[in-house]
Rosetta silent file (secondary structure, phi, psi, omega in degrees, C-alpha in Angstrom):
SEQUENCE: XXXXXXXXXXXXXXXXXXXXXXXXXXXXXXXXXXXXXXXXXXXXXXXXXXXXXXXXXXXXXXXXXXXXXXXXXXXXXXXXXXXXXXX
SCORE:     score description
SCORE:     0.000 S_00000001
   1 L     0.000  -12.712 -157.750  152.913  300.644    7.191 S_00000001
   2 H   -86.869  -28.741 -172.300  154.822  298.194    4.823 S_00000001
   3 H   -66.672  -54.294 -175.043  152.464  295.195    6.950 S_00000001
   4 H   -40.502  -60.107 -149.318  149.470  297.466    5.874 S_00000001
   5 H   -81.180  -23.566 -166.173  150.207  297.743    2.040 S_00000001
   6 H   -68.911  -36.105 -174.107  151.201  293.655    2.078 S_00000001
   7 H   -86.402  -35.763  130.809  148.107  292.963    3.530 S_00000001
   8 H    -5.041  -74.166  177.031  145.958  295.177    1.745 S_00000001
   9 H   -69.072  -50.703  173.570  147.563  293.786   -1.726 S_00000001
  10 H   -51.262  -42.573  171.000  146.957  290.440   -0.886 S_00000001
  11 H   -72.485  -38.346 -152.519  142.740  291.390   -0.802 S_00000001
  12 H   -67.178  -61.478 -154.796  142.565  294.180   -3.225 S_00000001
  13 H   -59.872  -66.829 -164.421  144.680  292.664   -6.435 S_00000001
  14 H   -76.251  -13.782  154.937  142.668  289.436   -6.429 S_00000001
  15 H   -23.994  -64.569 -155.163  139.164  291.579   -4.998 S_00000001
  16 H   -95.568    3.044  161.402  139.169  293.441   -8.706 S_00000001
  17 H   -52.651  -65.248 -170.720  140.724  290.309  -10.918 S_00000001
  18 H   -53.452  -46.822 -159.736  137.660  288.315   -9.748 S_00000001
  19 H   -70.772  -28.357 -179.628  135.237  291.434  -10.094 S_00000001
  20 H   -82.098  -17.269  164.735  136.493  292.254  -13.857 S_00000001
  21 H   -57.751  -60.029  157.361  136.387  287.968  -14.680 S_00000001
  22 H   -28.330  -49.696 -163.931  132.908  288.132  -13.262 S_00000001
  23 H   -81.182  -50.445  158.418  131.446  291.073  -15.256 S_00000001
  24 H     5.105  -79.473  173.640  133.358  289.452  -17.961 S_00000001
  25 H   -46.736  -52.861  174.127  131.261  286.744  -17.668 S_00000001
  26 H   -91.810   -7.454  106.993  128.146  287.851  -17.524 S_00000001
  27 H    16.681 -111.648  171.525  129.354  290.076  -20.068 S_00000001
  28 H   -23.921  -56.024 -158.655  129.270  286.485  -22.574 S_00000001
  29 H   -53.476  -76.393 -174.332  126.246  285.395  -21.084 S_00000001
  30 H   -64.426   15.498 -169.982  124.057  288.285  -22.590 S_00000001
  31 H  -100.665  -81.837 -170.182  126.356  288.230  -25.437 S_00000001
  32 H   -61.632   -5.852  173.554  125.355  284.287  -25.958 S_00000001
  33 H  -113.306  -23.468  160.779  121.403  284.609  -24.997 S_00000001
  34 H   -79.582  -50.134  177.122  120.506  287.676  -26.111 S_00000001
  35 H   -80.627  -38.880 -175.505  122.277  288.493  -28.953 S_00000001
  36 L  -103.011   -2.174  174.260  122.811  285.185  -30.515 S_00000001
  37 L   -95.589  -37.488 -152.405  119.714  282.937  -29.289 S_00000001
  38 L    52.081   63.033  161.352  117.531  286.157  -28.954 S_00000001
  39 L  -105.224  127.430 -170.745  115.875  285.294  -26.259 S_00000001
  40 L   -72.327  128.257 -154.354  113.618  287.844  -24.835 S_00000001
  41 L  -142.218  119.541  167.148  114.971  289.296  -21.686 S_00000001
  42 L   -54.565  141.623  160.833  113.751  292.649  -20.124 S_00000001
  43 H   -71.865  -20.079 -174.739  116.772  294.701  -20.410 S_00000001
  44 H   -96.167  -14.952 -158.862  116.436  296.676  -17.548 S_00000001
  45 H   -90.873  -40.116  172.331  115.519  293.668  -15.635 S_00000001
  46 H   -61.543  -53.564 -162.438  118.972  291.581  -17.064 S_00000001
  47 H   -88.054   27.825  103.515  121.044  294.552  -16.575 S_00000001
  48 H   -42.169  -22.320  164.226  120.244  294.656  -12.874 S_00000001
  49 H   -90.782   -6.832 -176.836  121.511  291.025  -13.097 S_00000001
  50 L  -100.697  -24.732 -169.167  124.587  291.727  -14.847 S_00000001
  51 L   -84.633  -31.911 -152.323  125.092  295.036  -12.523 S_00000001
  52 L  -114.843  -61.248  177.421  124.270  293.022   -8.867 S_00000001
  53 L   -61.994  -37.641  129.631  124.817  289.366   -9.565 S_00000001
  54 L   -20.560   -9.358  154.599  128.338  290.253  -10.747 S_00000001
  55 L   -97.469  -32.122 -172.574  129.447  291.016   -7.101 S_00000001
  56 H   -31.353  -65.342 -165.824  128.250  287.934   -5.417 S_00000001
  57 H   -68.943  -54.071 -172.264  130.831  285.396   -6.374 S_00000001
  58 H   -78.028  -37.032  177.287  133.688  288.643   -5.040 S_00000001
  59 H   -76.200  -42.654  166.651  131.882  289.367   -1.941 S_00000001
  60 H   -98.561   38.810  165.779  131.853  285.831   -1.025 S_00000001
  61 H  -108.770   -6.585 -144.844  135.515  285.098   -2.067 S_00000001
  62 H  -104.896  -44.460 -135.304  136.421  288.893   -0.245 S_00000001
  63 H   -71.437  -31.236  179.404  134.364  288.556    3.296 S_00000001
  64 H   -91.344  -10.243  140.489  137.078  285.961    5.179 S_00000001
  65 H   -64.247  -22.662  172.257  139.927  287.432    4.080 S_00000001
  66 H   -42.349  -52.395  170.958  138.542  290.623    5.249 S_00000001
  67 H   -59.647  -52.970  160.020  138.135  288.758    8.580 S_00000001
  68 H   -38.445  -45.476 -131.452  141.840  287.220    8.438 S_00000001
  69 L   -98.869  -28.005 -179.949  143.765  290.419    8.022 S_00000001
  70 L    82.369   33.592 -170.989  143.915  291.289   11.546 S_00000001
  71 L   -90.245  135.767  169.387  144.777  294.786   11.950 S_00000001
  72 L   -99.416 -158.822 -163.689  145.704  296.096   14.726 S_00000001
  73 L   -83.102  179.438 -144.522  143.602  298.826   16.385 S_00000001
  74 L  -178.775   89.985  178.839  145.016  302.910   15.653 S_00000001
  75 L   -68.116   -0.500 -163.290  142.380  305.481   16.223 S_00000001
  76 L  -104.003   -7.305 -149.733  144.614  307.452   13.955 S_00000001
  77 L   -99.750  132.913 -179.588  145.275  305.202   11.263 S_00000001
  78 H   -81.951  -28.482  179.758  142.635  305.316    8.045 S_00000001
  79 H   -96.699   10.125  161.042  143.298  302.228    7.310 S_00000001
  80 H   -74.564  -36.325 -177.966  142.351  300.343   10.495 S_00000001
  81 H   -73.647  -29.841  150.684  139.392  302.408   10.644 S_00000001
  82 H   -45.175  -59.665 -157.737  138.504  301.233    7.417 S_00000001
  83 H   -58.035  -34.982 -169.591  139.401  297.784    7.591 S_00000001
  84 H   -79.259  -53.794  168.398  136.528  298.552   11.096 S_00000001
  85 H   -82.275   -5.832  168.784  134.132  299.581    8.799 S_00000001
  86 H   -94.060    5.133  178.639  133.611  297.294    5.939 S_00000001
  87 L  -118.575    0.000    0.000  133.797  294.489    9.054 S_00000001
């Protein structure tokens, strides 16, 4: 179980570091082009880009360690059957 939480910690901590730097980001972005350029931006249409495009950059820093971790198989254990479903 202790190989579970090691491995686990190693995706998760930097998984939400990146995803709150990210939102962050785009965060600034409409901060500098909307608010301070005013540039005309649908709002519903940016904040589907701030909501979706925010994951990108974490999904493709997440999917090979995902691959890497190697678990083995448990039918009992939730977190191999996770680890089976998000791969």
């Amino acid at each position: 179980m202790k190989d579970y939480i090691l491995k686990l910690r190693t995706v998760l901590i930097p998984f939400i570091i990146i995803n709150i730097l990210n939102v962050a980001l785009w965060l600034f972005l409409y901060w500098l082009f909307v608010l301070t350029f005013e540039i005309k931006i649908v709002e519903k249409y940016l904040l589907m880009i701030v909501l979706f495009g925010s994951h990108i950059p974490m999904y493709i820093w997440l999917w090979p360690r995902i691959k890497r971790l190697k678990i083995k198989k448990d039918k009992n254990d939730k977190v191999t059957s996770l680890y089976y479903f998000i791969t």
